[in-house]
Amino acid sequence: QVQLAESGGGFVQVGGSLRLSCVCTGRTSGVISMGWFRQAPDNERELVARVFRDGETEYAQSVQGRFTISRDTTKDTVSLEMESLRSEDTAVYYCKAVTQDWAGWTYDYWGQGTQVTVSA
């Protein structure tokens, strides 16, 4: 099992920047990907960005070119640098880790979420 602790949410004006961080603890050797999802009121949770164990990254089209995900494997931390924020980026942001065991089974772990509010 792993545990995730997020930090860095808050209030920012349109066009501003924020950095989210997520620290992963526990059995981190089995982590195959880490990433960020978000959920706005009355919306489904959606992928924002994720990074895989081999370093490959994936971004939602809506954040491409504005957000950058990075992972520090020495500290088991994943960060999301968010720039040129828009009001539609307002949501609760969740860190997610996916682990895989020796049999190939995968498991999802979620952080508690951190609120990001972008105001005009």
mmCIF file of N, CA and C in Angstrom:
data_model
loop_
_atom_site.group_PDB
_atom_site.id
_atom_site.type_symbol
_atom_site.label_atom_id
_atom_site.label_comp_id
_atom_site.label_asym_id
_atom_site.label_seq_id
_atom_site.Cartn_x
_atom_site.Cartn_y
_atom_site.Cartn_z
ATOM 1 N N GLN A 1 0.829 -1.192 0.000
ATOM 2 C CA GLN A 1 0.000 0.000 0.000
ATOM 3 C C GLN A 1 0.863 1.241 0.000
ATOM 4 N N VAL A 2 0.285 2.325 -0.525
ATOM 5 C CA VAL A 2 0.962 3.618 -0.477
ATOM 6 C C VAL A 2 -0.009 4.654 0.080
ATOM 7 N N GLN A 3 0.551 5.725 0.558
ATOM 8 C CA GLN A 3 -0.229 6.849 1.050
ATOM 9 C C GLN A 3 0.216 8.090 0.277
ATOM 10 N N LEU A 4 -0.733 8.960 0.019
ATOM 11 C CA LEU A 4 -0.469 10.162 -0.764
ATOM 12 C C LEU A 4 -0.851 11.392 0.040
ATOM 13 N N ALA A 5 0.011 12.386 0.006
ATOM 14 C CA ALA A 5 -0.266 13.641 0.705
ATOM 15 C C ALA A 5 -0.031 14.796 -0.258
ATOM 16 N N GLU A 6 -1.092 15.552 -0.518
ATOM 17 C CA GLU A 6 -1.021 16.666 -1.465
ATOM 18 C C GLU A 6 -0.831 17.985 -0.740
ATOM 19 N N SER A 7 -0.285 18.933 -1.470
ATOM 20 C CA SER A 7 -0.158 20.292 -0.954
ATOM 21 C C SER A 7 -0.083 21.255 -2.118
ATOM 22 N N GLY A 8 -0.355 22.528 -1.840
ATOM 23 C CA GLY A 8 -0.143 23.560 -2.837
ATOM 24 C C GLY A 8 -1.377 24.185 -3.439
ATOM 25 N N GLY A 9 -2.553 23.721 -3.093
ATOM 26 C CA GLY A 9 -3.759 24.341 -3.637
ATOM 27 C C GLY A 9 -3.973 25.720 -3.054
ATOM 28 N N GLY A 10 -4.981 26.423 -3.579
ATOM 29 C CA GLY A 10 -5.294 27.737 -3.052
ATOM 30 C C GLY A 10 -6.050 28.579 -4.051
ATOM 31 N N PHE A 11 -6.035 29.884 -3.792
ATOM 32 C CA PHE A 11 -6.720 30.846 -4.642
ATOM 33 C C PHE A 11 -5.704 31.561 -5.532
ATOM 34 N N VAL A 12 -6.100 31.797 -6.766
ATOM 35 C CA VAL A 12 -5.228 32.508 -7.696
ATOM 36 C C VAL A 12 -6.110 33.232 -8.705
ATOM 37 N N GLN A 13 -5.600 34.310 -9.228
ATOM 38 C CA GLN A 13 -6.350 35.038 -10.247
ATOM 39 C C GLN A 13 -6.144 34.416 -11.617
ATOM 40 N N VAL A 14 -7.072 34.689 -12.504
ATOM 41 C CA VAL A 14 -6.941 34.226 -13.881
ATOM 42 C C VAL A 14 -5.595 34.704 -14.441
ATOM 43 N N GLY A 15 -4.899 33.769 -15.080
ATOM 44 C CA GLY A 15 -3.592 34.068 -15.645
ATOM 45 C C GLY A 15 -2.443 33.777 -14.705
ATOM 46 N N GLY A 16 -2.766 33.474 -13.469
ATOM 47 C CA GLY A 16 -1.738 33.210 -12.482
ATOM 48 C C GLY A 16 -1.219 31.779 -12.529
ATOM 49 N N SER A 17 -0.372 31.458 -11.547
ATOM 50 C CA SER A 17 0.273 30.150 -11.497
ATOM 51 C C SER A 17 0.145 29.540 -10.106
ATOM 52 N N LEU A 18 0.152 28.225 -10.088
ATOM 53 C CA LEU A 18 0.173 27.472 -8.840
ATOM 54 C C LEU A 18 0.979 26.209 -9.064
ATOM 55 N N ARG A 19 1.541 25.706 -7.962
ATOM 56 C CA ARG A 19 2.276 24.447 -8.030
ATOM 57 C C ARG A 19 1.688 23.496 -6.999
ATOM 58 N N LEU A 20 1.304 22.324 -7.456
ATOM 59 C CA LEU A 20 0.820 21.271 -6.574
ATOM 60 C C LEU A 20 1.906 20.222 -6.400
ATOM 61 N N SER A 21 1.976 19.680 -5.192
ATOM 62 C CA SER A 21 2.931 18.605 -4.927
ATOM 63 C C SER A 21 2.224 17.455 -4.231
ATOM 64 N N CYS A 22 2.734 16.267 -4.476
ATOM 65 C CA CYS A 22 2.166 15.060 -3.875
ATOM 66 C C CYS A 22 3.312 14.151 -3.467
ATOM 67 N N VAL A 23 3.346 13.815 -2.193
ATOM 68 C CA VAL A 23 4.375 12.915 -1.680
ATOM 69 C C VAL A 23 3.771 11.531 -1.495
ATOM 70 N N CYS A 24 4.458 10.545 -2.017
ATOM 71 C CA CYS A 24 4.012 9.149 -1.929
ATOM 72 C C CYS A 24 4.877 8.422 -0.907
ATOM 73 N N THR A 25 4.255 7.766 0.057
ATOM 74 C CA THR A 25 4.985 6.991 1.061
ATOM 75 C C THR A 25 4.427 5.579 1.110
ATOM 76 N N GLY A 26 5.184 4.684 1.711
ATOM 77 C CA GLY A 26 4.779 3.289 1.791
ATOM 78 C C GLY A 26 5.561 2.449 0.808
ATOM 79 N N ARG A 27 4.912 1.479 0.201
ATOM 80 C CA ARG A 27 5.582 0.559 -0.723
ATOM 81 C C ARG A 27 5.666 1.184 -2.115
ATOM 82 N N THR A 28 6.522 2.180 -2.233
ATOM 83 C CA THR A 28 6.597 2.958 -3.469
ATOM 84 C C THR A 28 7.291 2.225 -4.611
ATOM 85 N N SER A 29 7.948 1.116 -4.315
ATOM 86 C CA SER A 29 8.655 0.388 -5.370
ATOM 87 C C SER A 29 7.708 -0.179 -6.413
ATOM 88 N N GLY A 30 6.442 -0.333 -6.035
ATOM 89 C CA GLY A 30 5.472 -0.894 -6.971
ATOM 90 C C GLY A 30 4.709 0.140 -7.786
ATOM 91 N N VAL A 31 5.053 1.409 -7.596
ATOM 92 C CA VAL A 31 4.315 2.471 -8.296
ATOM 93 C C VAL A 31 4.683 2.480 -9.782
ATOM 94 N N ILE A 32 3.701 2.400 -10.638
ATOM 95 C CA ILE A 32 3.939 2.418 -12.082
ATOM 96 C C ILE A 32 3.511 3.733 -12.726
ATOM 97 N N SER A 33 2.715 4.490 -12.040
ATOM 98 C CA SER A 33 2.369 5.823 -12.540
ATOM 99 C C SER A 33 1.856 6.677 -11.387
ATOM 100 N N MET A 34 2.043 7.973 -11.557
ATOM 101 C CA MET A 34 1.478 8.946 -10.631
ATOM 102 C C MET A 34 0.924 10.090 -11.448
ATOM 103 N N GLY A 35 -0.118 10.690 -10.940
ATOM 104 C CA GLY A 35 -0.700 11.768 -11.721
ATOM 105 C C GLY A 35 -1.695 12.590 -10.946
ATOM 106 N N TRP A 36 -2.311 13.508 -11.658
ATOM 107 C CA TRP A 36 -3.284 14.414 -11.083
ATOM 108 C C TRP A 36 -4.595 14.323 -11.848
ATOM 109 N N PHE A 37 -5.658 14.251 -11.093
ATOM 110 C CA PHE A 37 -7.006 14.311 -11.626
ATOM 111 C C PHE A 37 -7.703 15.494 -10.972
ATOM 112 N N ARG A 38 -8.801 15.912 -11.548
ATOM 113 C CA ARG A 38 -9.551 17.010 -10.927
ATOM 114 C C ARG A 38 -11.043 16.774 -11.083
ATOM 115 N N GLN A 39 -11.779 17.376 -10.171
ATOM 116 C CA GLN A 39 -13.223 17.244 -10.214
ATOM 117 C C GLN A 39 -13.847 18.574 -9.834
ATOM 118 N N ALA A 40 -14.583 19.147 -10.764
ATOM 119 C CA ALA A 40 -15.335 20.375 -10.526
ATOM 120 C C ALA A 40 -16.749 20.001 -10.103
ATOM 121 N N PRO A 41 -17.454 20.905 -9.437
ATOM 122 C CA PRO A 41 -18.828 20.610 -9.021
ATOM 123 C C PRO A 41 -19.686 20.163 -10.187
ATOM 124 N N ASP A 42 -20.440 19.104 -9.974
ATOM 125 C CA ASP A 42 -21.360 18.536 -10.959
ATOM 126 C C ASP A 42 -20.650 17.932 -12.165
ATOM 127 N N ASN A 43 -19.351 17.765 -12.076
ATOM 128 C CA ASN A 43 -18.594 17.129 -13.162
ATOM 129 C C ASN A 43 -17.966 15.828 -12.684
ATOM 130 N N GLU A 44 -17.624 14.992 -13.634
ATOM 131 C CA GLU A 44 -16.921 13.765 -13.297
ATOM 132 C C GLU A 44 -15.441 14.064 -13.080
ATOM 133 N N ARG A 45 -14.797 13.192 -12.330
ATOM 134 C CA ARG A 45 -13.361 13.332 -12.135
ATOM 135 C C ARG A 45 -12.665 13.053 -13.471
ATOM 136 N N GLU A 46 -11.692 13.902 -13.801
ATOM 137 C CA GLU A 46 -11.026 13.769 -15.091
ATOM 138 C C GLU A 46 -9.512 13.838 -14.927
ATOM 139 N N LEU A 47 -8.847 13.191 -15.853
ATOM 140 C CA LEU A 47 -7.389 13.222 -15.877
ATOM 141 C C LEU A 47 -6.902 14.620 -16.223
ATOM 142 N N VAL A 48 -5.885 15.065 -15.482
ATOM 143 C CA VAL A 48 -5.199 16.310 -15.817
ATOM 144 C C VAL A 48 -3.859 15.984 -16.460
ATOM 145 N N ALA A 49 -3.059 15.211 -15.752
ATOM 146 C CA ALA A 49 -1.744 14.816 -16.266
ATOM 147 C C ALA A 49 -1.235 13.651 -15.442
ATOM 148 N N ARG A 50 -0.399 12.812 -16.051
ATOM 149 C CA ARG A 50 0.223 11.714 -15.316
ATOM 150 C C ARG A 50 1.572 11.400 -15.924
ATOM 151 N N VAL A 51 2.404 10.805 -15.101
ATOM 152 C CA VAL A 51 3.733 10.406 -15.536
ATOM 153 C C VAL A 51 3.919 8.941 -15.191
ATOM 154 N N PHE A 52 4.465 8.190 -16.129
ATOM 155 C CA PHE A 52 4.647 6.766 -15.963
ATOM 156 C C PHE A 52 6.064 6.473 -15.484
ATOM 157 N N ARG A 53 6.260 5.239 -15.049
ATOM 158 C CA ARG A 53 7.548 4.859 -14.472
ATOM 159 C C ARG A 53 8.699 5.085 -15.445
ATOM 160 N N ASP A 54 8.421 4.939 -16.752
ATOM 161 C CA ASP A 54 9.482 5.117 -17.736
ATOM 162 C C ASP A 54 9.698 6.581 -18.113
ATOM 163 N N GLY A 55 8.933 7.482 -17.469
ATOM 164 C CA GLY A 55 9.102 8.904 -17.722
ATOM 165 C C GLY A 55 8.130 9.489 -18.726
ATOM 166 N N GLU A 56 7.394 8.637 -19.397
ATOM 167 C CA GLU A 56 6.402 9.144 -20.346
ATOM 168 C C GLU A 56 5.324 9.934 -19.606
ATOM 169 N N THR A 57 4.846 10.973 -20.258
ATOM 170 C CA THR A 57 3.799 11.797 -19.654
ATOM 171 C C THR A 57 2.572 11.842 -20.551
ATOM 172 N N GLU A 58 1.455 12.148 -19.938
ATOM 173 C CA GLU A 58 0.198 12.285 -20.663
ATOM 174 C C GLU A 58 -0.551 13.469 -20.077
ATOM 175 N N TYR A 59 -1.117 14.294 -20.940
ATOM 176 C CA TYR A 59 -1.846 15.486 -20.504
ATOM 177 C C TYR A 59 -3.241 15.526 -21.115
ATOM 178 N N ALA A 60 -4.161 16.101 -20.379
ATOM 179 C CA ALA A 60 -5.458 16.415 -20.962
ATOM 180 C C ALA A 60 -5.255 17.529 -21.980
ATOM 181 N N GLN A 61 -6.041 17.483 -23.022
ATOM 182 C CA GLN A 61 -5.892 18.492 -24.072
ATOM 183 C C GLN A 61 -6.125 19.899 -23.528
ATOM 184 N N SER A 62 -6.989 20.022 -22.559
ATOM 185 C CA SER A 62 -7.344 21.338 -22.028
ATOM 186 C C SER A 62 -6.206 22.005 -21.262
ATOM 187 N N VAL A 63 -5.208 21.230 -20.855
ATOM 188 C CA VAL A 63 -4.103 21.804 -20.084
ATOM 189 C C VAL A 63 -2.781 21.738 -20.831
ATOM 190 N N GLN A 64 -2.802 21.114 -21.995
ATOM 191 C CA GLN A 64 -1.574 20.985 -22.793
ATOM 192 C C GLN A 64 -0.958 22.362 -23.028
ATOM 193 N N GLY A 65 0.333 22.459 -22.735
ATOM 194 C CA GLY A 65 1.041 23.722 -22.950
ATOM 195 C C GLY A 65 0.964 24.682 -21.784
ATOM 196 N N ARG A 66 0.097 24.408 -20.826
ATOM 197 C CA ARG A 66 -0.033 25.292 -19.659
ATOM 198 C C ARG A 66 0.429 24.616 -18.379
ATOM 199 N N PHE A 67 0.226 23.306 -18.296
ATOM 200 C CA PHE A 67 0.584 22.545 -17.101
ATOM 201 C C PHE A 67 1.779 21.646 -17.416
ATOM 202 N N THR A 68 2.608 21.434 -16.407
ATOM 203 C CA THR A 68 3.748 20.538 -16.552
ATOM 204 C C THR A 68 3.819 19.623 -15.345
ATOM 205 N N ILE A 69 3.855 18.330 -15.610
ATOM 206 C CA ILE A 69 3.981 17.351 -14.531
ATOM 207 C C ILE A 69 5.420 16.867 -14.469
ATOM 208 N N SER A 70 5.898 16.658 -13.257
ATOM 209 C CA SER A 70 7.249 16.145 -13.089
ATOM 210 C C SER A 70 7.271 15.213 -11.889
ATOM 211 N N ARG A 71 8.213 14.281 -11.921
ATOM 212 C CA ARG A 71 8.324 13.329 -10.822
ATOM 213 C C ARG A 71 9.761 13.270 -10.356
ATOM 214 N N ASP A 72 9.939 13.335 -9.072
ATOM 215 C CA ASP A 72 11.245 13.164 -8.445
ATOM 216 C C ASP A 72 11.247 11.774 -7.824
ATOM 217 N N THR A 73 11.887 10.828 -8.498
ATOM 218 C CA THR A 73 11.850 9.449 -8.014
ATOM 219 C C THR A 73 12.666 9.264 -6.735
ATOM 220 N N THR A 74 13.619 10.142 -6.493
ATOM 221 C CA THR A 74 14.415 10.018 -5.269
ATOM 222 C C THR A 74 13.600 10.395 -4.038
ATOM 223 N N LYS A 75 12.582 11.231 -4.252
ATOM 224 C CA LYS A 75 11.751 11.667 -3.138
ATOM 225 C C LYS A 75 10.325 11.127 -3.242
ATOM 226 N N ASP A 76 10.059 10.332 -4.293
ATOM 227 C CA ASP A 76 8.713 9.794 -4.517
ATOM 228 C C ASP A 76 7.677 10.906 -4.478
ATOM 229 N N THR A 77 7.975 11.955 -5.194
ATOM 230 C CA THR A 77 7.107 13.125 -5.246
ATOM 231 C C THR A 77 6.739 13.428 -6.683
ATOM 232 N N VAL A 78 5.498 13.810 -6.898
ATOM 233 C CA VAL A 78 5.072 14.268 -8.211
ATOM 234 C C VAL A 78 4.522 15.680 -8.051
ATOM 235 N N SER A 79 4.894 16.542 -8.965
ATOM 236 C CA SER A 79 4.469 17.939 -8.900
ATOM 237 C C SER A 79 3.741 18.323 -10.180
ATOM 238 N N LEU A 80 2.878 19.284 -10.044
ATOM 239 C CA LEU A 80 2.142 19.812 -11.188
ATOM 240 C C LEU A 80 2.303 21.319 -11.188
ATOM 241 N N GLU A 81 3.010 21.826 -12.159
ATOM 242 C CA GLU A 81 3.185 23.258 -12.325
ATOM 243 C C GLU A 81 2.078 23.755 -13.246
ATOM 244 N N MET A 82 1.255 24.654 -12.730
ATOM 245 C CA MET A 82 0.103 25.132 -13.482
ATOM 246 C C MET A 82 0.295 26.618 -13.793
ATOM 247 N N GLU A 83 0.261 26.952 -15.056
ATOM 248 C CA GLU A 83 0.435 28.337 -15.496
ATOM 249 C C GLU A 83 -0.755 28.762 -16.345
ATOM 250 N N SER A 84 -0.855 30.065 -16.528
ATOM 251 C CA SER A 84 -1.949 30.630 -17.340
ATOM 252 C C SER A 84 -3.293 30.040 -16.928
ATOM 253 N N LEU A 85 -3.529 30.052 -15.633
ATOM 254 C CA LEU A 85 -4.741 29.422 -15.112
ATOM 255 C C LEU A 85 -5.992 30.148 -15.571
ATOM 256 N N ARG A 86 -7.025 29.359 -15.782
ATOM 257 C CA ARG A 86 -8.314 29.858 -16.238
ATOM 258 C C ARG A 86 -9.369 29.535 -15.190
ATOM 259 N N SER A 87 -10.491 30.227 -15.278
ATOM 260 C CA SER A 87 -11.555 29.967 -14.311
ATOM 261 C C SER A 87 -12.040 28.526 -14.395
ATOM 262 N N GLU A 88 -11.999 27.949 -15.589
ATOM 263 C CA GLU A 88 -12.447 26.563 -15.750
ATOM 264 C C GLU A 88 -11.488 25.543 -15.170
ATOM 265 N N ASP A 89 -10.334 25.993 -14.693
ATOM 266 C CA ASP A 89 -9.413 25.093 -13.994
ATOM 267 C C ASP A 89 -9.806 24.922 -12.523
ATOM 268 N N THR A 90 -10.771 25.690 -12.085
ATOM 269 C CA THR A 90 -11.233 25.577 -10.706
ATOM 270 C C THR A 90 -11.809 24.195 -10.451
ATOM 271 N N ALA A 91 -11.276 23.527 -9.433
ATOM 272 C CA ALA A 91 -11.694 22.160 -9.120
ATOM 273 C C ALA A 91 -10.939 21.683 -7.886
ATOM 274 N N VAL A 92 -11.354 20.537 -7.399
ATOM 275 C CA VAL A 92 -10.550 19.824 -6.410
ATOM 276 C C VAL A 92 -9.588 18.932 -7.186
ATOM 277 N N TYR A 93 -8.324 19.061 -6.896
ATOM 278 C CA TYR A 93 -7.296 18.292 -7.575
ATOM 279 C C TYR A 93 -6.852 17.128 -6.687
ATOM 280 N N TYR A 94 -6.836 15.949 -7.278
ATOM 281 C CA TYR A 94 -6.486 14.729 -6.557
ATOM 282 C C TYR A 94 -5.225 14.120 -7.136
ATOM 283 N N CYS A 95 -4.352 13.714 -6.261
ATOM 284 C CA CYS A 95 -3.180 12.950 -6.658
ATOM 285 C C CYS A 95 -3.567 11.469 -6.699
ATOM 286 N N LYS A 96 -3.064 10.787 -7.698
ATOM 287 C CA LYS A 96 -3.350 9.362 -7.830
ATOM 288 C C LYS A 96 -2.069 8.608 -8.118
ATOM 289 N N ALA A 97 -1.926 7.470 -7.465
ATOM 290 C CA ALA A 97 -0.816 6.565 -7.745
ATOM 291 C C ALA A 97 -1.383 5.207 -8.125
ATOM 292 N N VAL A 98 -0.757 4.575 -9.083
ATOM 293 C CA VAL A 98 -1.137 3.227 -9.490
ATOM 294 C C VAL A 98 0.033 2.305 -9.201
ATOM 295 N N THR A 99 -0.228 1.242 -8.492
ATOM 296 C CA THR A 99 0.818 0.265 -8.200
ATOM 297 C C THR A 99 0.498 -1.051 -8.890
ATOM 298 N N GLN A 100 1.534 -1.849 -9.035
ATOM 299 C CA GLN A 100 1.367 -3.167 -9.646
ATOM 300 C C GLN A 100 2.108 -4.187 -8.822
ATOM 301 N N ASP A 101 1.460 -5.322 -8.524
ATOM 302 C CA ASP A 101 2.127 -6.339 -7.727
ATOM 303 C C ASP A 101 2.786 -7.378 -8.626
ATOM 304 N N TRP A 102 3.389 -8.385 -8.019
ATOM 305 C CA TRP A 102 4.155 -9.384 -8.756
ATOM 306 C C TRP A 102 3.306 -10.182 -9.724
ATOM 307 N N ALA A 103 2.003 -10.255 -9.440
ATOM 308 C CA ALA A 103 1.104 -11.023 -10.302
ATOM 309 C C ALA A 103 0.539 -10.183 -11.442
ATOM 310 N N GLY A 104 0.854 -8.887 -11.444
ATOM 311 C CA GLY A 104 0.362 -8.019 -12.494
ATOM 312 C C GLY A 104 -0.905 -7.267 -12.151
ATOM 313 N N TRP A 105 -1.441 -7.510 -10.969
ATOM 314 C CA TRP A 105 -2.630 -6.776 -10.548
ATOM 315 C C TRP A 105 -2.251 -5.333 -10.257
ATOM 316 N N THR A 106 -3.137 -4.427 -10.628
ATOM 317 C CA THR A 106 -2.903 -3.001 -10.377
ATOM 318 C C THR A 106 -3.889 -2.482 -9.345
ATOM 319 N N TYR A 107 -3.441 -1.483 -8.610
ATOM 320 C CA TYR A 107 -4.236 -0.904 -7.538
ATOM 321 C C TYR A 107 -4.139 0.613 -7.619
ATOM 322 N N ASP A 108 -5.271 1.263 -7.394
ATOM 323 C CA ASP A 108 -5.320 2.723 -7.429
ATOM 324 C C ASP A 108 -5.348 3.286 -6.014
ATOM 325 N N TYR A 109 -4.577 4.337 -5.807
ATOM 326 C CA TYR A 109 -4.567 5.040 -4.529
ATOM 327 C C TYR A 109 -4.783 6.533 -4.799
ATOM 328 N N TRP A 110 -5.559 7.155 -3.926
ATOM 329 C CA TRP A 110 -5.913 8.566 -4.097
ATOM 330 C C TRP A 110 -5.521 9.382 -2.877
ATOM 331 N N GLY A 111 -5.143 10.620 -3.142
ATOM 332 C CA GLY A 111 -4.953 11.560 -2.057
ATOM 333 C C GLY A 111 -6.300 12.133 -1.628
ATOM 334 N N GLN A 112 -6.248 13.004 -0.637
ATOM 335 C CA GLN A 112 -7.488 13.542 -0.076
ATOM 336 C C GLN A 112 -8.036 14.703 -0.904
ATOM 337 N N GLY A 113 -7.225 15.234 -1.799
ATOM 338 C CA GLY A 113 -7.674 16.330 -2.654
ATOM 339 C C GLY A 113 -7.268 17.685 -2.120
ATOM 340 N N THR A 114 -7.019 18.606 -3.038
ATOM 341 C CA THR A 114 -6.693 19.973 -2.659
ATOM 342 C C THR A 114 -7.435 20.926 -3.593
ATOM 343 N N GLN A 115 -8.047 21.936 -3.008
ATOM 344 C CA GLN A 115 -8.885 22.854 -3.784
ATOM 345 C C GLN A 115 -8.033 23.877 -4.522
ATOM 346 N N VAL A 116 -8.338 24.055 -5.793
ATOM 347 C CA VAL A 116 -7.741 25.124 -6.598
ATOM 348 C C VAL A 116 -8.891 26.000 -7.093
ATOM 349 N N THR A 117 -8.824 27.274 -6.766
ATOM 350 C CA THR A 117 -9.857 28.209 -7.184
ATOM 351 C C THR A 117 -9.222 29.333 -7.980
ATOM 352 N N VAL A 118 -9.695 29.501 -9.207
ATOM 353 C CA VAL A 118 -9.175 30.547 -10.089
ATOM 354 C C VAL A 118 -10.279 31.584 -10.273
ATOM 355 N N SER A 119 -9.992 32.785 -9.859
ATOM 356 C CA SER A 119 -11.020 33.830 -9.909
ATOM 357 C C SER A 119 -10.623 34.938 -10.873
ATOM 358 N N ALA A 120 -11.652 35.552 -11.435
ATOM 359 C CA ALA A 120 -11.405 36.632 -12.398
ATOM 360 C C ALA A 120 -10.973 37.907 -11.688
#
